[in-house]
Amino acid sequence: MSSQRPSKRRAREVALLNRLIRMQTERPWVVLAVALLSVALAGLLASKLSLKTALGELLPENKESVIVADQVNERLAAMSTLTVVAEGSDNEGLKRFVDALAPELRKIGPPDVGSVDEGVQRAREFFTERRFLYAPLKEVQEIHDEILDRYEYEVAQRAGTWMDDDYEPPPLTEESLRKRFEERAKKSGLEAKAKKSFPDGYYLNPEKHVIAVLVRTPIGSGALERSAQLEAKVRAAIDRAQPQQHDPTMKVSLAGNLLSSAEVYQQIKGDLAHVGFWGVVLILSVVFLYYLRLRTVAAMTLTVGIGATWTFGLAYLLIGHLNSSTGFLFSIVVGNGINFGIIYMARYLEARREAEAAESVRIAHRETWLPTLTAAAAATAAYGSLAVTDFRGFKHFGVIGGTGMLLCWLATYAFLPAILMVFERFSPIKPPVGWSARLRGLYGRPFAWLAGRFPRAVILVATFATVGSFVLAYRYIAADPMEYNMRNIGNEQ
C-alpha cells in the first residue's frame, strides 16, 4: 500500500502538469488574459506604494527608545525652518527689504507659519527687560547676604541695639542694583560681543552683503505637499515685498532643512528610477548577448515584469510603503527573478532543435520546474533570514525579496510558455544560420578552452583567489568598516 501511494500522488502531479501545459500551448491567449488581469490589479496596488526616506522608518518598532521617540513625536509638533536669504550690494537696502518682508510672512500665519525671526531685536528686548532674572548665582547670593546685613542693621537701629557706630552696611536700592548689574555686564563684554555680531539686530553679514530671515513652521520635513505649498506662499510674499525696489542687484533664494529634506527625497526618487532602469537594461543586455534572440529577451522581460509587479503589489498589502533600503529592490528582484526564465528558456531552445513547440514546452516544464523551484526556495530562505530581524530596513528587504523570488518563479512557469507559443504562431523559431550562429556562445569558448587545457592551473588559481579573498575579507571586517557618521552616507550633492 505504501508503495502505491507515492505512485498515485506522482500520477496526479503529472496529470495536473499536463493539463497546465495543454492550457498554455493550446489556449495561450486565455492564459495571457489572466496574466494581464493580474498585472493590472497588482500594478494598481503597487502604484499606491509610498516612499518613506526618514531614518526612523528603518528602526525596529518594538525597541523602547523608538517607542518613546514616537510618543514624543505624537505629542510635540514637528518644527522645521525655511530660510529666506537675500544677497545684494546695499546693506541698508537689505534691511529695508527684511522690514517689508517680515510682515508679509507673518500674514501667512498658522498652520503653515509658526513664527518669523528677522533678527535678534525681539530676543534682545526680552532678555534686556528680564536681565536681572539671569544674574549669576554667586552674585545673587552676595546680594542676598547684603540684604540680610542691611535688614539686621535697620532692625537694630530701630531697636537701639546697634553697637558699631563706625560701620553701616551700604544702602540697597533698585538704582544701585541696576548700576551694579550694568557695570558687571560691561566688564564681561557679553553685550559688546552681541552688538558686534548683530549691530542692528539683523541676521546680516555686512562684508558679504547677505541677510537672512528664518521662518519657523510646524510642517514636518516629510510632508512634501504641504512643504511645496508653503514654499509657494513664501515666494509670493517675497514678490509682494518687492526686493528690486530696495536694491536693484538683490537676489533672493530659499534654504533650510524643510527644502533640503524635500530635495533629498526627490534625489532618492531619481536615484531609484535610474537604478531600476539601468539595472533592467544591463540585465536584459546580458540575456541578449547570450541568446542573440530578440524574442527571447522580450519573452523574459514580460515574464519577469509580471513577477516584479506581483511582488510590489503584494508589498503594498504586507507593508504599505517602501523605505530607503527596499526602494532599490526592483532591479534586485528582476536580476534574481530572471534566472528561472533563463534556465527554462535554455532547455526550451535546446529541445526546440528537434521537437515541436508544444513538446518543447512539455520538456522544459518537466525537466526544470523542480530544480528552479528549489533555487527559488533557497533564495527565499536567504531573504527570509533578514525578515526575522527587528531592524525594519532588513525586515522589509527580506519580506519583499523573499516573496519576489517565489512570485517570479510562479510567473515564469505560468506565463512564459504561453508567451512562447504566441511568438511561435506568428514566427516559428528557425535554426540559426550565418553570423548569429557563429557568434552565439562565442564568449564562453575561451573559458571552455582554459578548463580543458589547463584544469589544474584553473583549480590552483581559484584556490589561491579564494584563500586570499577570505584573508582580505577577515581583515576588512576586523577593522570595523561600519560607518557611524550619518553625514557620510547622505547625498553627495
PDB file of C-alpha atoms in Angstrom, residues 19-311:
ATOM      1  CA  ARG A  19      -3.447  19.980 -18.031  1.00  0.00           C
ATOM      2  CA  LEU A  20      -1.481  23.164 -17.332  1.00  0.00           C
ATOM      3  CA  ILE A  21       0.776  22.587 -20.337  1.00  0.00           C
ATOM      4  CA  ARG A  22      -2.234  21.848 -22.536  1.00  0.00           C
ATOM      5  CA  MET A  23      -3.854  25.123 -21.489  1.00  0.00           C
ATOM      6  CA  GLN A  24      -0.633  27.064 -22.095  1.00  0.00           C
ATOM      7  CA  THR A  25       0.041  25.559 -25.505  1.00  0.00           C
ATOM      8  CA  GLU A  26      -3.494  25.271 -26.878  1.00  0.00           C
ATOM      9  CA  ARG A  27      -5.068  28.418 -25.386  1.00  0.00           C
ATOM     10  CA  PRO A  28      -2.189  30.819 -24.801  1.00  0.00           C
ATOM     11  CA  TRP A  29      -4.388  33.904 -25.243  1.00  0.00           C
ATOM     12  CA  VAL A  30      -6.587  32.839 -22.326  1.00  0.00           C
ATOM     13  CA  VAL A  31      -3.513  32.431 -20.145  1.00  0.00           C
ATOM     14  CA  LEU A  32      -2.186  35.831 -21.201  1.00  0.00           C
ATOM     15  CA  ALA A  33      -5.564  37.419 -20.467  1.00  0.00           C
ATOM     16  CA  VAL A  34      -5.293  36.080 -16.921  1.00  0.00           C
ATOM     17  CA  ALA A  35      -1.764  37.491 -16.750  1.00  0.00           C
ATOM     18  CA  LEU A  36      -2.948  40.898 -17.967  1.00  0.00           C
ATOM     19  CA  LEU A  37      -5.755  40.983 -15.419  1.00  0.00           C
ATOM     20  CA  SER A  38      -3.429  40.030 -12.556  1.00  0.00           C
ATOM     21  CA  VAL A  39      -0.840  42.608 -13.636  1.00  0.00           C
ATOM     22  CA  ALA A  40      -3.483  45.335 -13.781  1.00  0.00           C
ATOM     23  CA  LEU A  41      -4.628  44.535 -10.248  1.00  0.00           C
ATOM     24  CA  ALA A  42      -1.094  44.206  -8.859  1.00  0.00           C
ATOM     25  CA  GLY A  43       0.012  47.341 -10.695  1.00  0.00           C
ATOM     26  CA  LEU A  44      -2.851  49.287  -9.150  1.00  0.00           C
ATOM     27  CA  LEU A  45      -1.741  48.171  -5.690  1.00  0.00           C
ATOM     28  CA  ALA A  46       1.933  48.825  -6.418  1.00  0.00           C
ATOM     29  CA  SER A  47       1.153  52.365  -7.596  1.00  0.00           C
ATOM     30  CA  LYS A  48      -0.116  53.146  -4.089  1.00  0.00           C
ATOM     31  CA  LEU A  49       3.263  52.393  -2.529  1.00  0.00           C
ATOM     32  CA  SER A  50       4.745  55.487  -0.923  1.00  0.00           C
ATOM     33  CA  LEU A  51       8.434  56.126  -0.324  1.00  0.00           C
ATOM     34  CA  LYS A  52       9.449  56.985   3.245  1.00  0.00           C
ATOM     35  CA  THR A  53      13.056  58.119   3.441  1.00  0.00           C
ATOM     36  CA  ALA A  54      13.233  59.079   7.129  1.00  0.00           C
ATOM     37  CA  LEU A  55      15.783  57.214   9.233  1.00  0.00           C
ATOM     38  CA  GLY A  56      13.057  56.296  11.716  1.00  0.00           C
ATOM     39  CA  GLU A  57      11.400  54.111   9.064  1.00  0.00           C
ATOM     40  CA  LEU A  58      14.385  51.740   9.276  1.00  0.00           C
ATOM     41  CA  LEU A  59      14.446  51.389  13.058  1.00  0.00           C
ATOM     42  CA  PRO A  60      12.805  48.495  14.974  1.00  0.00           C
ATOM     43  CA  GLU A  61       9.297  49.282  16.166  1.00  0.00           C
ATOM     44  CA  ASN A  62       9.500  47.255  19.396  1.00  0.00           C
ATOM     45  CA  LYS A  63      12.544  48.948  20.939  1.00  0.00           C
ATOM     46  CA  GLU A  64      11.838  51.172  23.941  1.00  0.00           C
ATOM     47  CA  SER A  65      13.854  54.096  22.589  1.00  0.00           C
ATOM     48  CA  VAL A  66      11.927  54.049  19.305  1.00  0.00           C
ATOM     49  CA  ILE A  67       8.572  53.743  21.117  1.00  0.00           C
ATOM     50  CA  VAL A  68       9.403  56.734  23.333  1.00  0.00           C
ATOM     51  CA  ALA A  69      10.552  58.754  20.316  1.00  0.00           C
ATOM     52  CA  ASP A  70       7.266  58.008  18.521  1.00  0.00           C
ATOM     53  CA  GLN A  71       5.288  59.067  21.593  1.00  0.00           C
ATOM     54  CA  VAL A  72       7.238  62.328  21.778  1.00  0.00           C
ATOM     55  CA  ASN A  73       6.627  62.985  18.084  1.00  0.00           C
ATOM     56  CA  GLU A  74       2.898  62.474  18.599  1.00  0.00           C
ATOM     57  CA  ARG A  75       2.764  64.968  21.469  1.00  0.00           C
ATOM     58  CA  LEU A  76       5.172  67.577  20.100  1.00  0.00           C
ATOM     59  CA  ALA A  77       4.617  69.234  16.763  1.00  0.00           C
ATOM     60  CA  ALA A  78       7.390  68.991  14.215  1.00  0.00           C
ATOM     61  CA  MET A  79       9.434  72.151  13.735  1.00  0.00           C
ATOM     62  CA  SER A  80      11.236  72.906  10.506  1.00  0.00           C
ATOM     63  CA  THR A  81      12.963  76.013   9.232  1.00  0.00           C
ATOM     64  CA  LEU A  82      12.636  77.757   5.897  1.00  0.00           C
ATOM     65  CA  THR A  83      15.331  80.409   5.465  1.00  0.00           C
ATOM     66  CA  VAL A  84      14.936  83.373   3.122  1.00  0.00           C
ATOM     67  CA  VAL A  85      18.411  84.524   2.040  1.00  0.00           C
ATOM     68  CA  ALA A  86      18.914  87.845   0.243  1.00  0.00           C
ATOM     69  CA  GLU A  87      22.172  88.976  -1.386  1.00  0.00           C
ATOM     70  CA  GLY A  88      22.842  92.460  -2.676  1.00  0.00           C
ATOM     71  CA  SER A  89      25.233  95.392  -2.629  1.00  0.00           C
ATOM     72  CA  ASP A  90      23.463  97.791  -0.230  1.00  0.00           C
ATOM     73  CA  ASN A  91      23.192  96.758   3.424  1.00  0.00           C
ATOM     74  CA  GLU A  92      20.573  99.410   4.168  1.00  0.00           C
ATOM     75  CA  GLY A  93      18.505  98.162   1.234  1.00  0.00           C
ATOM     76  CA  LEU A  94      18.752  94.617   2.604  1.00  0.00           C
ATOM     77  CA  LYS A  95      17.455  95.809   5.977  1.00  0.00           C
ATOM     78  CA  ARG A  96      14.547  97.655   4.358  1.00  0.00           C
ATOM     79  CA  PHE A  97      13.684  94.508   2.403  1.00  0.00           C
ATOM     80  CA  VAL A  98      13.608  92.434   5.607  1.00  0.00           C
ATOM     81  CA  ASP A  99      11.418  95.063   7.295  1.00  0.00           C
ATOM     82  CA  ALA A 100       8.986  94.806   4.371  1.00  0.00           C
ATOM     83  CA  LEU A 101       9.148  91.014   4.105  1.00  0.00           C
ATOM     84  CA  ALA A 102       8.615  90.061   7.764  1.00  0.00           C
ATOM     85  CA  PRO A 103       5.006  91.375   7.976  1.00  0.00           C
ATOM     86  CA  GLU A 104       4.137  89.643   4.693  1.00  0.00           C
ATOM     87  CA  LEU A 105       5.450  86.342   6.044  1.00  0.00           C
ATOM     88  CA  ARG A 106       3.509  86.743   9.281  1.00  0.00           C
ATOM     89  CA  LYS A 107       0.327  87.209   7.270  1.00  0.00           C
ATOM     90  CA  ILE A 108       0.637  83.584   6.112  1.00  0.00           C
ATOM     91  CA  GLY A 109       0.121  82.569   9.750  1.00  0.00           C
ATOM     92  CA  PRO A 110      -0.878  79.197  11.219  1.00  0.00           C
ATOM     93  CA  PRO A 111      -0.968  76.358  10.458  1.00  0.00           C
ATOM     94  CA  ASP A 112       1.816  76.941   7.931  1.00  0.00           C
ATOM     95  CA  VAL A 113       3.937  79.522   9.762  1.00  0.00           C
ATOM     96  CA  GLY A 114       4.581  79.386  13.484  1.00  0.00           C
ATOM     97  CA  SER A 115       6.911  82.363  13.785  1.00  0.00           C
ATOM     98  CA  VAL A 116       9.062  84.702  11.714  1.00  0.00           C
ATOM     99  CA  ASP A 117      12.517  85.589  13.004  1.00  0.00           C
ATOM    100  CA  GLU A 118      14.048  88.532  11.153  1.00  0.00           C
ATOM    101  CA  GLY A 119      16.764  89.179  13.745  1.00  0.00           C
ATOM    102  CA  VAL A 120      17.693  89.288  17.405  1.00  0.00           C
ATOM    103  CA  GLN A 121      15.830  92.535  18.148  1.00  0.00           C
ATOM    104  CA  ARG A 122      12.920  90.888  19.958  1.00  0.00           C
ATOM    105  CA  ALA A 123      15.112  88.410  21.787  1.00  0.00           C
ATOM    106  CA  ARG A 124      17.402  91.236  22.840  1.00  0.00           C
ATOM    107  CA  GLU A 125      14.452  93.276  24.142  1.00  0.00           C
ATOM    108  CA  PHE A 126      13.083  90.257  26.011  1.00  0.00           C
ATOM    109  CA  PHE A 127      16.339  89.487  27.814  1.00  0.00           C
ATOM    110  CA  THR A 128      17.125  93.154  28.451  1.00  0.00           C
ATOM    111  CA  GLU A 129      13.826  93.619  30.266  1.00  0.00           C
ATOM    112  CA  ARG A 130      14.407  90.460  32.294  1.00  0.00           C
ATOM    113  CA  ARG A 131      18.186  90.592  32.617  1.00  0.00           C
ATOM    114  CA  PHE A 132      18.076  90.529  36.423  1.00  0.00           C
ATOM    115  CA  LEU A 133      16.446  87.092  36.279  1.00  0.00           C
ATOM    116  CA  TYR A 134      19.566  85.732  34.583  1.00  0.00           C
ATOM    117  CA  ALA A 135      22.112  87.108  37.072  1.00  0.00           C
ATOM    118  CA  PRO A 136      24.927  84.710  38.088  1.00  0.00           C
ATOM    119  CA  LEU A 137      24.141  82.626  41.171  1.00  0.00           C
ATOM    120  CA  LYS A 138      27.215  83.898  43.022  1.00  0.00           C
ATOM    121  CA  GLU A 139      26.106  87.479  42.534  1.00  0.00           C
ATOM    122  CA  VAL A 140      22.569  86.694  43.691  1.00  0.00           C
ATOM    123  CA  GLN A 141      23.966  85.077  46.844  1.00  0.00           C
ATOM    124  CA  GLU A 142      26.135  88.144  47.527  1.00  0.00           C
ATOM    125  CA  ILE A 143      23.132  90.452  47.195  1.00  0.00           C
ATOM    126  CA  HIS A 144      21.121  88.132  49.429  1.00  0.00           C
ATOM    127  CA  ASP A 145      23.778  88.387  52.152  1.00  0.00           C
ATOM    128  CA  GLU A 146      23.934  92.170  51.765  1.00  0.00           C
ATOM    129  CA  ILE A 147      20.151  92.413  52.119  1.00  0.00           C
ATOM    130  CA  LEU A 148      20.288  90.358  55.320  1.00  0.00           C
ATOM    131  CA  ASP A 149      23.059  92.590  56.690  1.00  0.00           C
ATOM    132  CA  ARG A 150      21.127  95.714  55.836  1.00  0.00           C
ATOM    133  CA  TYR A 151      17.945  94.227  57.318  1.00  0.00           C
ATOM    134  CA  GLU A 152      19.688  93.379  60.594  1.00  0.00           C
ATOM    135  CA  TYR A 153      21.212  96.856  60.674  1.00  0.00           C
ATOM    136  CA  GLU A 154      17.851  98.585  60.160  1.00  0.00           C
ATOM    137  CA  VAL A 155      16.129  96.428  62.799  1.00  0.00           C
ATOM    138  CA  ALA A 156      18.943  97.030  65.294  1.00  0.00           C
ATOM    139  CA  GLN A 157      18.899 100.754  64.582  1.00  0.00           C
ATOM    140  CA  ARG A 158      15.158 100.935  65.200  1.00  0.00           C
ATOM    141  CA  ALA A 159      15.501  98.902  68.395  1.00  0.00           C
ATOM    142  CA  GLY A 160      18.516 100.903  69.564  1.00  0.00           C
ATOM    143  CA  THR A 161      20.699  97.825  69.866  1.00  0.00           C
ATOM    144  CA  TRP A 162      23.238  98.575  67.126  1.00  0.00           C
ATOM    145  CA  MET A 163      26.618  98.694  68.851  1.00  0.00           C
ATOM    146  CA  ASP A 164      29.041  99.547  65.995  1.00  0.00           C
ATOM    147  CA  ASP A 165      28.501 103.208  65.187  1.00  0.00           C
ATOM    148  CA  ASP A 166      31.527 103.236  62.835  1.00  0.00           C
ATOM    149  CA  TYR A 167      30.043 100.660  60.404  1.00  0.00           C
ATOM    150  CA  GLU A 168      26.948 100.974  58.291  1.00  0.00           C
ATOM    151  CA  PRO A 169      26.092  98.416  55.565  1.00  0.00           C
ATOM    152  CA  PRO A 170      25.772 100.054  52.136  1.00  0.00           C
ATOM    153  CA  PRO A 171      22.227 101.054  51.243  1.00  0.00           C
ATOM    154  CA  LEU A 172      20.448  98.834  48.712  1.00  0.00           C
ATOM    155  CA  THR A 173      18.094 100.434  46.210  1.00  0.00           C
ATOM    156  CA  GLU A 174      16.772  99.476  42.800  1.00  0.00           C
ATOM    157  CA  GLU A 175      19.009 102.117  41.299  1.00  0.00           C
ATOM    158  CA  SER A 176      22.153 100.786  42.979  1.00  0.00           C
ATOM    159  CA  LEU A 177      21.380  97.214  41.950  1.00  0.00           C
ATOM    160  CA  ARG A 178      20.754  98.208  38.331  1.00  0.00           C
ATOM    161  CA  LYS A 179      24.007 100.163  38.279  1.00  0.00           C
ATOM    162  CA  ARG A 180      25.908  97.185  39.683  1.00  0.00           C
ATOM    163  CA  PHE A 181      24.484  94.758  37.093  1.00  0.00           C
ATOM    164  CA  GLU A 182      25.179  97.122  34.216  1.00  0.00           C
ATOM    165  CA  GLU A 183      28.779  97.693  35.320  1.00  0.00           C
ATOM    166  CA  ARG A 184      29.400  93.962  35.603  1.00  0.00           C
ATOM    167  CA  ALA A 185      27.765  93.360  32.214  1.00  0.00           C
ATOM    168  CA  LYS A 186      30.112  95.912  30.646  1.00  0.00           C
ATOM    169  CA  LYS A 187      33.125  94.269  32.281  1.00  0.00           C
ATOM    170  CA  SER A 188      32.086  90.832  30.966  1.00  0.00           C
ATOM    171  CA  GLY A 189      31.935  92.151  27.403  1.00  0.00           C
ATOM    172  CA  LEU A 190      28.909  89.994  26.518  1.00  0.00           C
ATOM    173  CA  GLU A 191      26.780  92.930  25.444  1.00  0.00           C
ATOM    174  CA  ALA A 192      29.585  94.308  23.293  1.00  0.00           C
ATOM    175  CA  LYS A 193      30.030  90.909  21.641  1.00  0.00           C
ATOM    176  CA  ALA A 194      26.302  90.661  20.923  1.00  0.00           C
ATOM    177  CA  LYS A 195      26.232  94.122  19.358  1.00  0.00           C
ATOM    178  CA  LYS A 196      29.310  93.294  17.323  1.00  0.00           C
ATOM    179  CA  SER A 197      27.726  90.093  15.945  1.00  0.00           C
ATOM    180  CA  PHE A 198      24.362  91.741  15.249  1.00  0.00           C
ATOM    181  CA  PRO A 199      24.959  95.505  15.356  1.00  0.00           C
ATOM    182  CA  ASP A 200      21.435  96.414  14.242  1.00  0.00           C
ATOM    183  CA  GLY A 201      19.772  93.209  15.367  1.00  0.00           C
ATOM    184  CA  TYR A 202      19.521  91.738  11.833  1.00  0.00           C
ATOM    185  CA  TYR A 203      20.987  88.436  10.644  1.00  0.00           C
ATOM    186  CA  LEU A 204      23.289  90.410   8.381  1.00  0.00           C
ATOM    187  CA  ASN A 205      26.816  89.795   7.155  1.00  0.00           C
ATOM    188  CA  PRO A 206      27.884  93.370   6.356  1.00  0.00           C
ATOM    189  CA  GLU A 207      31.053  92.359   4.498  1.00  0.00           C
ATOM    190  CA  LYS A 208      29.350  89.873   2.156  1.00  0.00           C
ATOM    191  CA  HIS A 209      26.072  91.850   1.970  1.00  0.00           C
ATOM    192  CA  VAL A 210      23.936  88.821   2.871  1.00  0.00           C
ATOM    193  CA  ILE A 211      20.879  88.905   5.130  1.00  0.00           C
ATOM    194  CA  ALA A 212      18.530  86.130   6.284  1.00  0.00           C
ATOM    195  CA  VAL A 213      15.016  85.712   7.663  1.00  0.00           C
ATOM    196  CA  LEU A 214      14.060  82.480   9.460  1.00  0.00           C
ATOM    197  CA  VAL A 215      10.548  81.105   9.006  1.00  0.00           C
ATOM    198  CA  ARG A 216       9.618  78.516  11.650  1.00  0.00           C
ATOM    199  CA  THR A 217       6.940  76.075  10.552  1.00  0.00           C
ATOM    200  CA  PRO A 218       5.236  73.070  12.192  1.00  0.00           C
ATOM    201  CA  ILE A 219       5.281  71.306   8.815  1.00  0.00           C
ATOM    202  CA  GLY A 220       7.470  68.219   9.054  1.00  0.00           C
ATOM    203  CA  SER A 221      10.228  67.579   6.548  1.00  0.00           C
ATOM    204  CA  GLY A 222       8.357  64.539   5.221  1.00  0.00           C
ATOM    205  CA  ALA A 223       5.157  66.466   4.353  1.00  0.00           C
ATOM    206  CA  LEU A 224       6.192  67.165   0.779  1.00  0.00           C
ATOM    207  CA  GLU A 225       2.879  68.511  -0.490  1.00  0.00           C
ATOM    208  CA  ARG A 226       2.492  70.994   2.379  1.00  0.00           C
ATOM    209  CA  SER A 227       6.168  71.957   2.046  1.00  0.00           C
ATOM    210  CA  ALA A 228       5.629  72.819  -1.611  1.00  0.00           C
ATOM    211  CA  GLN A 229       2.534  74.863  -0.751  1.00  0.00           C
ATOM    212  CA  LEU A 230       4.418  76.822   1.922  1.00  0.00           C
ATOM    213  CA  GLU A 231       7.299  77.445  -0.463  1.00  0.00           C
ATOM    214  CA  ALA A 232       4.861  78.909  -2.996  1.00  0.00           C
ATOM    215  CA  LYS A 233       3.318  81.170  -0.326  1.00  0.00           C
ATOM    216  CA  VAL A 234       6.743  82.387   0.817  1.00  0.00           C
ATOM    217  CA  ARG A 235       7.782  83.168  -2.750  1.00  0.00           C
ATOM    218  CA  ALA A 236       4.555  85.133  -3.196  1.00  0.00           C
ATOM    219  CA  ALA A 237       5.363  87.088  -0.011  1.00  0.00           C
ATOM    220  CA  ILE A 238       8.832  87.830  -1.385  1.00  0.00           C
ATOM    221  CA  ASP A 239       7.293  89.197  -4.582  1.00  0.00           C
ATOM    222  CA  ARG A 240       4.973  91.451  -2.551  1.00  0.00           C
ATOM    223  CA  ALA A 241       7.978  92.802  -0.616  1.00  0.00           C
ATOM    224  CA  GLN A 242       9.475  93.929  -3.974  1.00  0.00           C
ATOM    225  CA  PRO A 243      13.182  93.233  -3.351  1.00  0.00           C
ATOM    226  CA  GLN A 244      14.316  95.054  -6.504  1.00  0.00           C
ATOM    227  CA  GLN A 245      12.940  98.344  -5.199  1.00  0.00           C
ATOM    228  CA  HIS A 246      15.186  98.180  -2.152  1.00  0.00           C
ATOM    229  CA  ASP A 247      18.292  97.076  -4.052  1.00  0.00           C
ATOM    230  CA  PRO A 248      18.306  96.558  -7.855  1.00  0.00           C
ATOM    231  CA  THR A 249      21.100  93.975  -7.526  1.00  0.00           C
ATOM    232  CA  MET A 250      19.302  91.915  -4.891  1.00  0.00           C
ATOM    233  CA  LYS A 251      18.908  88.156  -5.375  1.00  0.00           C
ATOM    234  CA  VAL A 252      16.622  86.165  -3.091  1.00  0.00           C
ATOM    235  CA  SER A 253      16.824  82.395  -2.537  1.00  0.00           C
ATOM    236  CA  LEU A 254      15.387  79.820  -0.138  1.00  0.00           C
ATOM    237  CA  ALA A 255      17.227  77.366   2.090  1.00  0.00           C
ATOM    238  CA  GLY A 256      16.698  75.416   5.312  1.00  0.00           C
ATOM    239  CA  ASN A 257      16.006  71.851   6.378  1.00  0.00           C
ATOM    240  CA  LEU A 258      12.430  71.999   5.070  1.00  0.00           C
ATOM    241  CA  LEU A 259      13.674  72.389   1.494  1.00  0.00           C
ATOM    242  CA  SER A 260      16.736  70.179   1.880  1.00  0.00           C
ATOM    243  CA  SER A 261      14.572  67.262   3.052  1.00  0.00           C
ATOM    244  CA  ALA A 262      12.300  67.655   0.029  1.00  0.00           C
ATOM    245  CA  GLU A 263      15.330  67.854  -2.274  1.00  0.00           C
ATOM    246  CA  VAL A 264      16.846  64.723  -0.732  1.00  0.00           C
ATOM    247  CA  TYR A 265      13.520  62.931  -1.209  1.00  0.00           C
ATOM    248  CA  GLN A 266      13.405  63.898  -4.892  1.00  0.00           C
ATOM    249  CA  GLN A 267      17.039  62.875  -5.344  1.00  0.00           C
ATOM    250  CA  ILE A 268      16.351  59.477  -3.789  1.00  0.00           C
ATOM    251  CA  LYS A 269      13.342  59.009  -6.070  1.00  0.00           C
ATOM    252  CA  GLY A 270      15.501  59.939  -9.041  1.00  0.00           C
ATOM    253  CA  ASP A 271      18.206  57.510  -7.947  1.00  0.00           C
ATOM    254  CA  LEU A 272      15.632  54.738  -7.597  1.00  0.00           C
ATOM    255  CA  ALA A 273      14.334  55.389 -11.097  1.00  0.00           C
ATOM    256  CA  HIS A 274      17.839  55.431 -12.593  1.00  0.00           C
ATOM    257  CA  VAL A 275      18.961  52.319 -10.729  1.00  0.00           C
ATOM    258  CA  GLY A 276      15.811  50.444 -11.709  1.00  0.00           C
ATOM    259  CA  PHE A 277      16.020  51.460 -15.366  1.00  0.00           C
ATOM    260  CA  TRP A 278      19.726  50.833 -15.905  1.00  0.00           C
ATOM    261  CA  GLY A 279      19.650  47.675 -13.813  1.00  0.00           C
ATOM    262  CA  VAL A 280      16.956  46.163 -16.040  1.00  0.00           C
ATOM    263  CA  VAL A 281      18.696  47.371 -19.215  1.00  0.00           C
ATOM    264  CA  LEU A 282      22.004  45.769 -18.215  1.00  0.00           C
ATOM    265  CA  ILE A 283      20.313  42.521 -17.175  1.00  0.00           C
ATOM    266  CA  LEU A 284      18.452  42.236 -20.465  1.00  0.00           C
ATOM    267  CA  SER A 285      21.608  43.148 -22.390  1.00  0.00           C
ATOM    268  CA  VAL A 286      23.419  40.200 -20.836  1.00  0.00           C
ATOM    269  CA  VAL A 287      20.494  37.926 -21.725  1.00  0.00           C
ATOM    270  CA  PHE A 288      20.560  39.154 -25.312  1.00  0.00           C
ATOM    271  CA  LEU A 289      24.327  38.631 -25.596  1.00  0.00           C
ATOM    272  CA  TYR A 290      23.862  35.027 -24.541  1.00  0.00           C
ATOM    273  CA  TYR A 291      20.869  34.102 -26.708  1.00  0.00           C
ATOM    274  CA  LEU A 292      21.189  36.673 -29.532  1.00  0.00           C
ATOM    275  CA  ARG A 293      17.400  36.451 -29.976  1.00  0.00           C
ATOM    276  CA  LEU A 294      15.109  39.445 -29.524  1.00  0.00           C
ATOM    277  CA  ARG A 295      12.087  37.216 -28.899  1.00  0.00           C
ATOM    278  CA  THR A 296      13.939  35.593 -26.010  1.00  0.00           C
ATOM    279  CA  VAL A 297      14.621  38.968 -24.423  1.00  0.00           C
ATOM    280  CA  ALA A 298      11.022  40.070 -24.999  1.00  0.00           C
ATOM    281  CA  ALA A 299       9.570  36.863 -23.517  1.00  0.00           C
ATOM    282  CA  MET A 300      11.687  37.003 -20.389  1.00  0.00           C
ATOM    283  CA  THR A 301      11.109  40.747 -19.994  1.00  0.00           C
ATOM    284  CA  LEU A 302       7.357  40.210 -19.976  1.00  0.00           C
ATOM    285  CA  THR A 303       7.625  37.279 -17.586  1.00  0.00           C
ATOM    286  CA  VAL A 304       9.890  38.908 -15.011  1.00  0.00           C
ATOM    287  CA  GLY A 305       7.871  42.115 -15.345  1.00  0.00           C
ATOM    288  CA  ILE A 306       4.767  40.198 -14.273  1.00  0.00           C
ATOM    289  CA  GLY A 307       6.624  38.720 -11.302  1.00  0.00           C
ATOM    290  CA  ALA A 308       8.045  42.090 -10.237  1.00  0.00           C
ATOM    291  CA  THR A 309       4.620  43.745 -10.481  1.00  0.00           C
ATOM    292  CA  TRP A 310       3.105  40.995  -8.344  1.00  0.00           C
ATOM    293  CA  THR A 311       5.927  41.448  -5.849  1.00  0.00           C
TER     294      THR A 311
END
